[in-house]
mmCIF file of C-alpha atoms in Angstrom:
data_model
loop_
_atom_site.group_PDB
_atom_site.id
_atom_site.type_symbol
_atom_site.label_atom_id
_atom_site.label_comp_id
_atom_site.label_asym_id
_atom_site.label_seq_id
_atom_site.Cartn_x
_atom_site.Cartn_y
_atom_site.Cartn_z
ATOM 1 C CA MET A 1 104.091 150.674 57.073
ATOM 2 C CA ILE A 2 106.712 152.745 55.228
ATOM 3 C CA ASN A 3 105.961 153.207 51.544
ATOM 4 C CA LYS A 4 109.421 153.753 50.061
ATOM 5 C CA LEU A 5 107.887 154.448 46.643
ATOM 6 C CA ASN A 6 105.190 156.827 47.921
ATOM 7 C CA LEU A 7 102.552 155.014 45.875
ATOM 8 C CA THR A 8 98.992 156.180 46.311
ATOM 9 C CA ASP A 9 97.116 153.534 44.289
ATOM 10 C CA ASN A 10 97.321 149.856 45.130
ATOM 11 C CA VAL A 11 97.255 149.060 41.422
ATOM 12 C CA ILE A 12 100.525 150.502 40.133
ATOM 13 C CA LEU A 13 99.823 152.484 36.951
ATOM 14 C CA GLY A 14 101.297 155.177 34.721
ATOM 15 C CA ASP A 15 104.387 156.948 36.021
ATOM 16 C CA ALA A 16 104.337 154.748 39.133
ATOM 17 C CA VAL A 17 105.296 151.773 36.940
ATOM 18 C CA SER A 18 108.459 153.518 35.746
ATOM 19 C CA GLN A 19 109.146 154.673 39.306
ATOM 20 C CA THR A 20 108.840 151.121 40.604
ATOM 21 C CA PHE A 21 111.144 149.732 37.913
ATOM 22 C CA ALA A 22 113.716 152.440 38.659
ATOM 23 C CA TYR A 23 113.593 151.541 42.353
ATOM 24 C CA ALA A 24 114.021 147.874 41.478
ATOM 25 C CA LYS A 25 117.062 148.548 39.326
ATOM 26 C CA ALA A 26 118.664 150.794 41.939
ATOM 27 C CA ASN A 27 118.154 148.169 44.632
ATOM 28 C CA ARG A 28 119.111 145.016 42.671
ATOM 29 C CA MET A 29 115.548 143.769 42.748
ATOM 30 C CA ALA A 30 113.248 142.243 40.172
ATOM 31 C CA LEU A 31 109.478 141.960 40.279
ATOM 32 C CA PRO A 32 108.005 138.490 39.800
ATOM 33 C CA ALA A 33 105.374 138.444 37.057
ATOM 34 C CA VAL A 34 102.867 135.715 37.851
ATOM 35 C CA ASN A 35 100.606 134.164 35.236
ATOM 36 C CA ILE A 36 97.204 133.768 36.864
ATOM 37 C CA THR A 37 94.194 131.731 35.761
ATOM 38 C CA SER A 38 91.533 132.292 38.411
ATOM 39 C CA SER A 39 90.446 134.472 41.319
ATOM 40 C CA SER A 40 92.074 131.826 43.511
ATOM 41 C CA THR A 41 95.516 132.459 42.025
ATOM 42 C CA VAL A 42 94.937 136.242 41.866
ATOM 43 C CA ASN A 43 94.044 136.321 45.554
ATOM 44 C CA SER A 44 97.111 134.233 46.382
ATOM 45 C CA VAL A 45 99.338 136.757 44.619
ATOM 46 C CA MET A 46 97.768 139.693 46.444
ATOM 47 C CA ALA A 47 98.121 137.918 49.777
ATOM 48 C CA VAL A 48 101.859 137.385 49.223
ATOM 49 C CA ALA A 49 102.319 140.962 47.974
ATOM 50 C CA SER A 50 100.699 142.211 51.167
ATOM 51 C CA GLU A 51 102.550 139.861 53.510
ATOM 52 C CA LEU A 52 105.979 140.626 52.034
ATOM 53 C CA ASN A 53 105.292 144.318 51.312
ATOM 54 C CA ALA A 54 106.396 143.544 47.760
ATOM 55 C CA PRO A 55 105.239 144.878 44.376
ATOM 56 C CA ILE A 56 104.206 141.904 42.241
ATOM 57 C CA ILE A 57 102.968 141.786 38.643
ATOM 58 C CA ILE A 58 99.728 139.946 37.968
ATOM 59 C CA GLN A 59 99.645 138.918 34.330
ATOM 60 C CA LEU A 60 97.296 137.036 32.033
ATOM 61 C CA SER A 61 98.060 135.109 28.909
ATOM 62 C CA HIS A 62 95.453 134.898 26.158
ATOM 63 C CA GLY A 63 94.527 131.361 27.269
ATOM 64 C CA GLY A 64 94.673 132.243 30.957
ATOM 65 C CA ALA A 65 92.306 135.152 30.380
ATOM 66 C CA ALA A 66 89.853 132.888 28.545
ATOM 67 C CA PHE A 67 89.989 130.381 31.398
ATOM 68 C CA TYR A 68 89.440 133.162 33.943
ATOM 69 C CA GLY A 69 86.251 134.167 32.151
ATOM 70 C CA GLY A 70 85.126 130.549 31.915
ATOM 71 C CA LYS A 71 85.701 127.810 29.354
ATOM 72 C CA SER A 72 81.988 127.762 28.568
ATOM 73 C CA VAL A 73 82.256 131.296 27.162
ATOM 74 C CA SER A 74 82.841 131.474 23.413
ATOM 75 C CA ASN A 75 86.228 132.846 22.414
ATOM 76 C CA THR A 76 85.110 133.781 18.917
ATOM 77 C CA ASN A 77 86.936 136.978 17.901
ATOM 78 C CA HIS A 78 88.860 136.700 21.196
ATOM 79 C CA GLN A 79 85.812 137.845 23.162
ATOM 80 C CA GLY A 80 86.306 135.239 25.882
ATOM 81 C CA SER A 81 89.902 136.330 26.412
ATOM 82 C CA ILE A 82 88.966 140.014 26.332
ATOM 83 C CA LYS A 83 86.106 139.668 28.802
ATOM 84 C CA GLY A 84 88.108 137.332 31.020
ATOM 85 C CA ALA A 85 91.071 139.701 31.219
ATOM 86 C CA VAL A 86 88.830 142.700 31.925
ATOM 87 C CA SER A 87 87.035 140.725 34.639
ATOM 88 C CA ALA A 88 90.346 139.813 36.272
ATOM 89 C CA ALA A 89 91.547 143.408 36.122
ATOM 90 C CA LEU A 90 88.352 144.727 37.701
ATOM 91 C CA HIS A 91 88.681 142.125 40.449
ATOM 92 C CA VAL A 92 92.210 143.341 41.200
ATOM 93 C CA HIS A 93 91.162 146.997 41.169
ATOM 94 C CA SER A 94 88.381 146.143 43.597
ATOM 95 C CA MET A 95 90.386 143.986 46.011
ATOM 96 C CA ALA A 96 94.024 145.160 46.015
ATOM 97 C CA SER A 97 93.461 147.844 48.646
ATOM 98 C CA THR A 98 91.497 145.375 50.778
ATOM 99 C CA TYR A 99 94.533 143.096 50.794
ATOM 100 C CA GLY A 100 96.879 146.034 51.291
ATOM 101 C CA ALA A 101 98.774 144.811 48.217
ATOM 102 C CA PHE A 102 100.606 146.867 45.614
ATOM 103 C CA VAL A 103 100.458 145.126 42.248
ATOM 104 C CA MET A 104 100.715 145.766 38.518
ATOM 105 C CA LEU A 105 98.335 144.396 35.888
ATOM 106 C CA HIS A 106 99.901 143.042 32.712
ATOM 107 C CA THR A 107 99.130 140.783 29.755
ATOM 108 C CA ASP A 108 101.624 138.225 28.468
ATOM 109 C CA HIS A 109 102.740 137.215 24.934
ATOM 110 C CA ALA A 110 100.541 138.514 22.131
ATOM 111 C CA ALA A 111 101.705 137.442 18.683
ATOM 112 C CA ARG A 112 100.319 139.015 15.491
ATOM 113 C CA LYS A 113 97.285 136.732 15.474
ATOM 114 C CA LEU A 114 96.442 137.816 19.033
ATOM 115 C CA LEU A 115 96.631 141.567 18.448
ATOM 116 C CA PRO A 116 92.801 141.783 18.240
ATOM 117 C CA TRP A 117 92.853 140.660 21.890
ATOM 118 C CA ILE A 118 95.089 143.619 22.762
ATOM 119 C CA ASP A 119 92.895 145.919 20.663
ATOM 120 C CA GLY A 120 89.855 144.838 22.661
ATOM 121 C CA LEU A 121 91.680 145.390 25.948
ATOM 122 C CA LEU A 122 92.792 148.832 24.855
ATOM 123 C CA ASP A 123 89.203 149.677 23.907
ATOM 124 C CA ALA A 124 88.152 148.652 27.406
ATOM 125 C CA GLY A 125 91.128 150.495 28.895
ATOM 126 C CA GLU A 126 90.288 153.718 27.088
ATOM 127 C CA ALA A 127 86.709 153.548 28.333
ATOM 128 C CA TYR A 128 87.985 152.944 31.864
ATOM 129 C CA PHE A 129 90.479 155.821 31.507
ATOM 130 C CA LYS A 130 87.729 158.166 30.346
ATOM 131 C CA GLN A 131 85.636 157.311 33.407
ATOM 132 C CA TYR A 132 88.315 157.080 36.103
ATOM 133 C CA GLY A 133 91.298 159.005 34.742
ATOM 134 C CA LYS A 134 93.608 155.965 34.891
ATOM 135 C CA PRO A 135 94.177 152.908 32.702
ATOM 136 C CA LEU A 136 92.683 149.518 33.413
ATOM 137 C CA PHE A 137 96.025 147.724 32.930
ATOM 138 C CA SER A 138 99.517 148.848 33.823
ATOM 139 C CA SER A 139 101.012 147.383 30.657
ATOM 140 C CA HIS A 140 100.612 144.987 27.765
ATOM 141 C CA MET A 141 103.105 142.771 25.957
ATOM 142 C CA ILE A 142 103.355 142.462 22.201
ATOM 143 C CA ASP A 143 105.496 139.565 21.017
ATOM 144 C CA LEU A 144 106.346 139.824 17.330
ATOM 145 C CA SER A 145 109.769 138.266 17.804
ATOM 146 C CA GLU A 146 109.193 135.726 15.020
ATOM 147 C CA GLU A 147 108.811 138.552 12.484
ATOM 148 C CA PRO A 148 111.516 140.682 10.822
ATOM 149 C CA LEU A 149 112.897 143.248 13.276
ATOM 150 C CA GLU A 150 111.555 146.266 11.369
ATOM 151 C CA ASP A 151 108.032 144.848 11.177
ATOM 152 C CA ASN A 152 108.155 143.967 14.875
ATOM 153 C CA ILE A 153 109.218 147.426 15.986
ATOM 154 C CA ASP A 154 106.989 149.366 13.543
ATOM 155 C CA THR A 155 103.922 147.616 14.960
ATOM 156 C CA CYS A 156 105.105 148.051 18.558
ATOM 157 C CA CYS A 157 105.592 151.761 17.938
ATOM 158 C CA GLU A 158 101.995 152.128 16.770
ATOM 159 C CA TYR A 159 100.742 150.402 19.921
ATOM 160 C CA LEU A 160 103.047 152.438 22.160
ATOM 161 C CA LYS A 161 101.571 155.633 20.698
ATOM 162 C CA ARG A 162 98.061 154.496 21.598
ATOM 163 C CA MET A 163 99.066 153.270 25.050
ATOM 164 C CA SER A 164 101.062 156.419 25.830
ATOM 165 C CA ALA A 165 97.862 158.455 25.789
ATOM 166 C CA MET A 166 96.957 156.578 28.979
ATOM 167 C CA GLY A 167 100.477 156.500 30.410
ATOM 168 C CA MET A 168 100.753 152.739 29.921
ATOM 169 C CA THR A 169 103.944 150.730 29.534
ATOM 170 C CA LEU A 170 104.651 148.415 26.595
ATOM 171 C CA GLU A 171 106.710 145.226 26.777
ATOM 172 C CA ILE A 172 108.217 143.931 23.547
ATOM 173 C CA GLU A 173 110.227 140.808 22.715
ATOM 174 C CA LEU A 174 113.433 140.528 20.721
ATOM 175 C CA GLY A 175 114.614 137.032 19.954
ATOM 176 C CA VAL A 176 112.427 134.030 20.695
ATOM 177 C CA THR A 177 111.776 132.371 24.044
ATOM 178 C CA GLY A 178 112.109 128.637 23.563
ATOM 179 C CA GLY A 179 109.952 125.833 24.902
ATOM 180 C CA GLU A 180 106.166 125.695 24.909
ATOM 181 C CA GLU A 181 103.642 127.851 26.729
ATOM 182 C CA ASP A 182 99.953 128.608 26.254
ATOM 183 C CA GLY A 183 99.746 126.780 22.923
ATOM 184 C CA VAL A 184 102.847 128.396 21.371
ATOM 185 C CA ASP A 185 105.466 125.724 20.668
ATOM 186 C CA ASN A 186 109.045 126.883 20.050
ATOM 187 C CA THR A 187 110.703 123.642 21.097
ATOM 188 C CA GLY A 188 112.241 122.987 17.684
ATOM 189 C CA ILE A 189 113.404 126.499 16.882
ATOM 190 C CA ASP A 190 116.923 127.285 15.621
ATOM 191 C CA SER A 191 118.971 127.897 18.762
ATOM 192 C CA SER A 192 120.576 131.020 17.262
ATOM 193 C CA ARG A 193 117.209 132.762 17.524
ATOM 194 C CA LEU A 194 117.268 132.313 21.301
ATOM 195 C CA TYR A 195 120.001 134.956 21.607
ATOM 196 C CA THR A 196 119.277 138.637 20.949
ATOM 197 C CA GLN A 197 121.950 140.862 19.432
ATOM 198 C CA PRO A 198 122.922 144.288 20.898
ATOM 199 C CA SER A 199 122.213 145.929 17.536
ATOM 200 C CA GLU A 200 118.612 144.688 17.722
ATOM 201 C CA VAL A 201 118.182 146.135 21.206
ATOM 202 C CA ALA A 202 119.671 149.440 20.048
ATOM 203 C CA TYR A 203 117.308 149.616 17.073
ATOM 204 C CA ALA A 204 114.275 148.982 19.254
ATOM 205 C CA TYR A 205 115.466 151.436 21.920
ATOM 206 C CA GLU A 206 115.955 154.238 19.406
ATOM 207 C CA LYS A 207 112.552 153.797 17.752
ATOM 208 C CA LEU A 208 110.534 153.332 20.957
ATOM 209 C CA SER A 209 112.228 156.030 23.036
ATOM 210 C CA ALA A 210 111.307 158.577 20.362
ATOM 211 C CA ILE A 211 107.692 157.941 21.402
ATOM 212 C CA SER A 212 107.890 157.231 25.125
ATOM 213 C CA ASP A 213 110.288 156.028 27.799
ATOM 214 C CA LYS A 214 107.632 153.619 29.093
ATOM 215 C CA PHE A 215 108.760 150.339 27.546
ATOM 216 C CA THR A 216 110.571 147.194 28.589
ATOM 217 C CA ILE A 217 112.398 144.667 26.433
ATOM 218 C CA ALA A 218 112.258 140.897 26.762
ATOM 219 C CA ALA A 219 115.601 140.109 25.158
ATOM 220 C CA SER A 220 116.347 136.437 24.689
ATOM 221 C CA PHE A 221 119.514 135.044 26.184
ATOM 222 C CA GLY A 222 118.675 131.359 25.883
ATOM 223 C CA ASN A 223 115.429 131.568 27.858
ATOM 224 C CA VAL A 224 113.037 128.642 27.637
ATOM 225 C CA HIS A 225 109.489 128.323 28.942
ATOM 226 C CA GLY A 226 108.978 125.439 31.336
ATOM 227 C CA VAL A 227 111.333 123.498 33.601
ATOM 228 C CA TYR A 228 114.049 121.225 32.241
ATOM 229 C CA SER A 229 116.786 119.000 33.628
ATOM 230 C CA PRO A 230 120.124 120.735 34.276
ATOM 231 C CA GLY A 231 122.205 121.115 31.131
ATOM 232 C CA ASN A 232 119.268 121.271 28.716
ATOM 233 C CA VAL A 233 119.014 125.068 28.790
ATOM 234 C CA SER A 234 122.040 127.282 28.087
ATOM 235 C CA LEU A 235 121.450 130.761 29.489
ATOM 236 C CA ARG A 236 123.893 133.523 28.590
ATOM 237 C CA PRO A 237 123.061 136.571 30.762
ATOM 238 C CA GLU A 238 126.167 138.323 29.437
ATOM 239 C CA ILE A 239 124.103 139.052 26.318
ATOM 240 C CA LEU A 240 122.112 141.515 28.409
ATOM 241 C CA LYS A 241 125.299 143.162 29.672
ATOM 242 C CA ASN A 242 126.630 143.465 26.127
ATOM 243 C CA SER A 243 123.421 145.167 25.035
ATOM 244 C CA GLN A 244 123.480 147.571 27.983
ATOM 245 C CA ASP A 245 127.115 148.484 27.332
ATOM 246 C CA HIS A 246 126.418 148.929 23.619
ATOM 247 C CA LEU A 247 123.537 151.344 24.262
ATOM 248 C CA SER A 248 125.390 153.275 26.942
ATOM 249 C CA LYS A 249 128.258 153.872 24.536
ATOM 250 C CA GLN A 250 126.238 154.507 21.371
ATOM 251 C CA TYR A 251 123.755 156.925 22.940
ATOM 252 C CA LYS A 252 125.921 158.253 25.789
ATOM 253 C CA LEU A 253 123.550 156.883 28.407
ATOM 254 C CA GLY A 254 124.121 155.886 32.014
ATOM 255 C CA HIS A 255 124.567 152.407 33.483
ATOM 256 C CA ASN A 256 121.995 149.779 32.439
ATOM 257 C CA PRO A 257 119.711 152.133 30.447
ATOM 258 C CA VAL A 258 117.274 149.383 29.367
ATOM 259 C CA ASP A 259 114.647 147.733 31.551
ATOM 260 C CA PHE A 260 114.980 144.061 30.635
ATOM 261 C CA VAL A 261 112.466 141.264 31.204
ATOM 262 C CA PHE A 262 113.470 137.655 31.948
ATOM 263 C CA HIS A 263 111.004 135.199 30.427
ATOM 264 C CA GLY A 264 111.095 131.540 31.404
ATOM 265 C CA GLY A 265 112.266 132.160 34.960
ATOM 266 C CA SER A 266 110.968 128.864 36.342
ATOM 267 C CA GLY A 267 113.748 126.397 37.037
ATOM 268 C CA SER A 268 116.544 128.917 36.381
ATOM 269 C CA SER A 269 119.572 128.904 38.636
ATOM 270 C CA ALA A 270 119.984 131.490 41.360
ATOM 271 C CA GLU A 271 123.254 132.518 39.737
ATOM 272 C CA ASP A 272 121.707 133.220 36.321
ATOM 273 C CA ILE A 273 118.842 135.155 37.901
ATOM 274 C CA ALA A 274 121.265 137.230 39.971
ATOM 275 C CA LEU A 275 123.365 138.001 36.890
ATOM 276 C CA GLY A 276 120.240 138.984 34.974
ATOM 277 C CA ILE A 277 119.324 141.451 37.718
ATOM 278 C CA ASP A 278 122.878 142.817 37.686
ATOM 279 C CA TYR A 279 122.453 143.441 33.954
ATOM 280 C CA GLY A 280 119.174 145.330 34.193
ATOM 281 C CA VAL A 281 116.407 142.717 34.555
ATOM 282 C CA ILE A 282 113.555 144.271 36.529
ATOM 283 C CA LYS A 283 110.825 141.685 35.790
ATOM 284 C CA VAL A 284 111.033 137.887 35.917
ATOM 285 C CA ASN A 285 108.162 135.789 34.553
ATOM 286 C CA VAL A 286 107.239 132.738 36.626
ATOM 287 C CA ASP A 287 104.515 130.289 35.688
ATOM 288 C CA THR A 288 105.529 126.636 35.561
ATOM 289 C CA ASP A 289 106.960 126.485 39.089
ATOM 290 C CA LEU A 290 103.781 128.044 40.470
ATOM 291 C CA GLN A 291 101.522 125.739 38.467
ATOM 292 C CA TRP A 292 103.285 122.815 40.088
ATOM 293 C CA ALA A 293 103.115 124.408 43.551
ATOM 294 C CA TYR A 294 99.347 124.932 43.198
ATOM 295 C CA TRP A 295 98.787 121.325 42.140
ATOM 296 C CA ASN A 296 101.241 120.001 44.728
ATOM 297 C CA GLY A 297 99.192 121.607 47.489
ATOM 298 C CA VAL A 298 96.204 119.543 46.357
ATOM 299 C CA ARG A 299 98.311 116.410 45.856
ATOM 300 C CA GLN A 300 99.784 116.560 49.337
ATOM 301 C CA PHE A 301 96.355 117.155 50.863
ATOM 302 C CA TYR A 302 94.987 114.125 49.026
ATOM 303 C CA GLU A 303 97.851 111.922 50.161
ATOM 304 C CA ASP A 304 97.402 113.052 53.766
ATOM 305 C CA ARG A 305 93.616 112.571 53.724
ATOM 306 C CA LYS A 306 93.196 109.797 51.171
ATOM 307 C CA GLY A 307 90.990 107.725 53.436
ATOM 308 C CA TYR A 308 88.531 110.617 53.737
ATOM 309 C CA LEU A 309 88.345 111.322 50.001
ATOM 310 C CA GLN A 310 87.080 108.074 48.520
ATOM 311 C CA ALA A 311 83.347 108.599 49.066
ATOM 312 C CA GLN A 312 80.920 111.119 50.490
ATOM 313 C CA ILE A 313 80.350 108.873 53.512
ATOM 314 C CA GLY A 314 82.729 106.465 55.187
ATOM 315 C CA ASN A 315 86.298 106.987 56.315
ATOM 316 C CA PRO A 316 88.843 105.592 58.825
ATOM 317 C CA GLU A 317 86.694 106.965 61.660
ATOM 318 C CA GLY A 318 83.608 104.929 60.670
ATOM 319 C CA LYS A 319 81.582 103.676 57.707
ATOM 320 C CA ASP A 320 78.806 106.200 58.295
ATOM 321 C CA VAL A 321 80.973 109.248 59.019
ATOM 322 C CA PRO A 322 80.567 112.031 56.374
ATOM 323 C CA ASN A 323 83.548 113.519 54.524
ATOM 324 C CA LYS A 324 82.158 116.892 53.480
ATOM 325 C CA LYS A 325 84.731 118.884 55.433
ATOM 326 C CA PHE A 326 87.466 117.228 53.376
ATOM 327 C CA TYR A 327 86.089 117.386 49.813
ATOM 328 C CA ASP A 328 84.629 120.881 50.181
ATOM 329 C CA PRO A 329 86.471 122.917 47.473
ATOM 330 C CA ARG A 330 87.153 125.617 50.041
ATOM 331 C CA VAL A 331 89.358 123.117 51.870
ATOM 332 C CA TRP A 332 91.420 121.552 49.088
ATOM 333 C CA MET A 333 91.593 124.718 46.992
ATOM 334 C CA ARG A 334 92.931 126.510 50.037
ATOM 335 C CA LYS A 335 95.695 123.920 50.218
ATOM 336 C CA ALA A 336 96.481 124.696 46.584
ATOM 337 C CA GLU A 337 96.647 128.404 47.399
ATOM 338 C CA GLU A 338 98.950 127.743 50.341
ATOM 339 C CA GLY A 339 101.341 125.765 48.123
ATOM 340 C CA PHE A 340 101.237 128.504 45.476
ATOM 341 C CA SER A 341 101.817 131.250 48.062
ATOM 342 C CA SER A 342 104.693 129.422 49.700
ATOM 343 C CA LYS A 343 106.525 129.040 46.391
ATOM 344 C CA LEU A 344 105.814 132.638 45.371
ATOM 345 C CA THR A 345 107.211 133.808 48.717
ATOM 346 C CA ASP A 346 110.426 131.927 47.994
ATOM 347 C CA ILE A 347 110.601 133.476 44.509
ATOM 348 C CA CYS A 348 110.083 137.006 45.836
ATOM 349 C CA ARG A 349 112.895 136.565 48.321
ATOM 350 C CA GLN A 350 115.193 135.161 45.652
ATOM 351 C CA LEU A 351 114.487 138.288 43.583
ATOM 352 C CA ASN A 352 115.073 140.551 46.595
ATOM 353 C CA CYS A 353 111.457 141.680 46.208
ATOM 354 C CA GLU A 354 110.231 142.330 49.740
ATOM 355 C CA SER A 355 110.055 145.059 52.396
ATOM 356 C CA VAL A 356 109.481 147.786 49.802
ATOM 357 C CA PHE A 357 106.447 149.302 51.548
#
């Protein structure tokens, strides 16, 4: 297997994150960032990453992390989400090389009220760094897009300083992603806030780059979480191009100087995704499509085997024939994983994310 990126750790960390993003941009590729909720979905991601020789980002939302740790665990002071995210990260560190997968570890939207969650993860990351000489996570996202720009960036700068000591990457958000995800409802927001201005990107770039070059920007260009009927979402990828051109001119930088992130990738057209990649998108978040694919694997299995799934004993083969081999979670959950993996494979290929290693 040829490792075009010469990566040595199956969990992509530190400078290797920037190296991977630079490779993606140079090769018109974007990494899918997959919101996971369980070891089942984590393992499915690593299996696809290995099979396609593709770098994939495994990410946890605050709610997804809590679910990973178990809904019976108290989330007082965000402890359930902290412990759940750490548990997921340790699982990936333990198993990525076994799968032969190269993956990043990331956390999704953290608004002001969720910053104690990030603080707890950085505490755990610093302890891990002290012991192993590398961070626990590749990156974290701070989403203060609903706040004034200066407040947003001032806070992000403070976190980037702390994260830079471990070589971590910070993702920020400018403009608001519409729709609803993980308990955050932006369905009724003023549509003008769904479109980021080049001046905002320039301001963030100048402040953050004075600290570190390890940051990405989720700039809004009409993005919406979830999947909607055609015509209900108006994406304008040219906003990303305008921001890139503005920065290149203002700071005398090369082509596409910013690493952009595309939130709300599920349900987006191939044309809009391709344009986003042309304009510097190196990471595309996918969640809703994969949630459906996971469930649809179970649904299809149930429809195919309905007669075997109505009772523990008794099926079309006889009233006393047992059904254990059909309702065993290892059977129907595997069908869920297969549906999830199939859809993720399609997404990777759409993003030109394969055959990298």
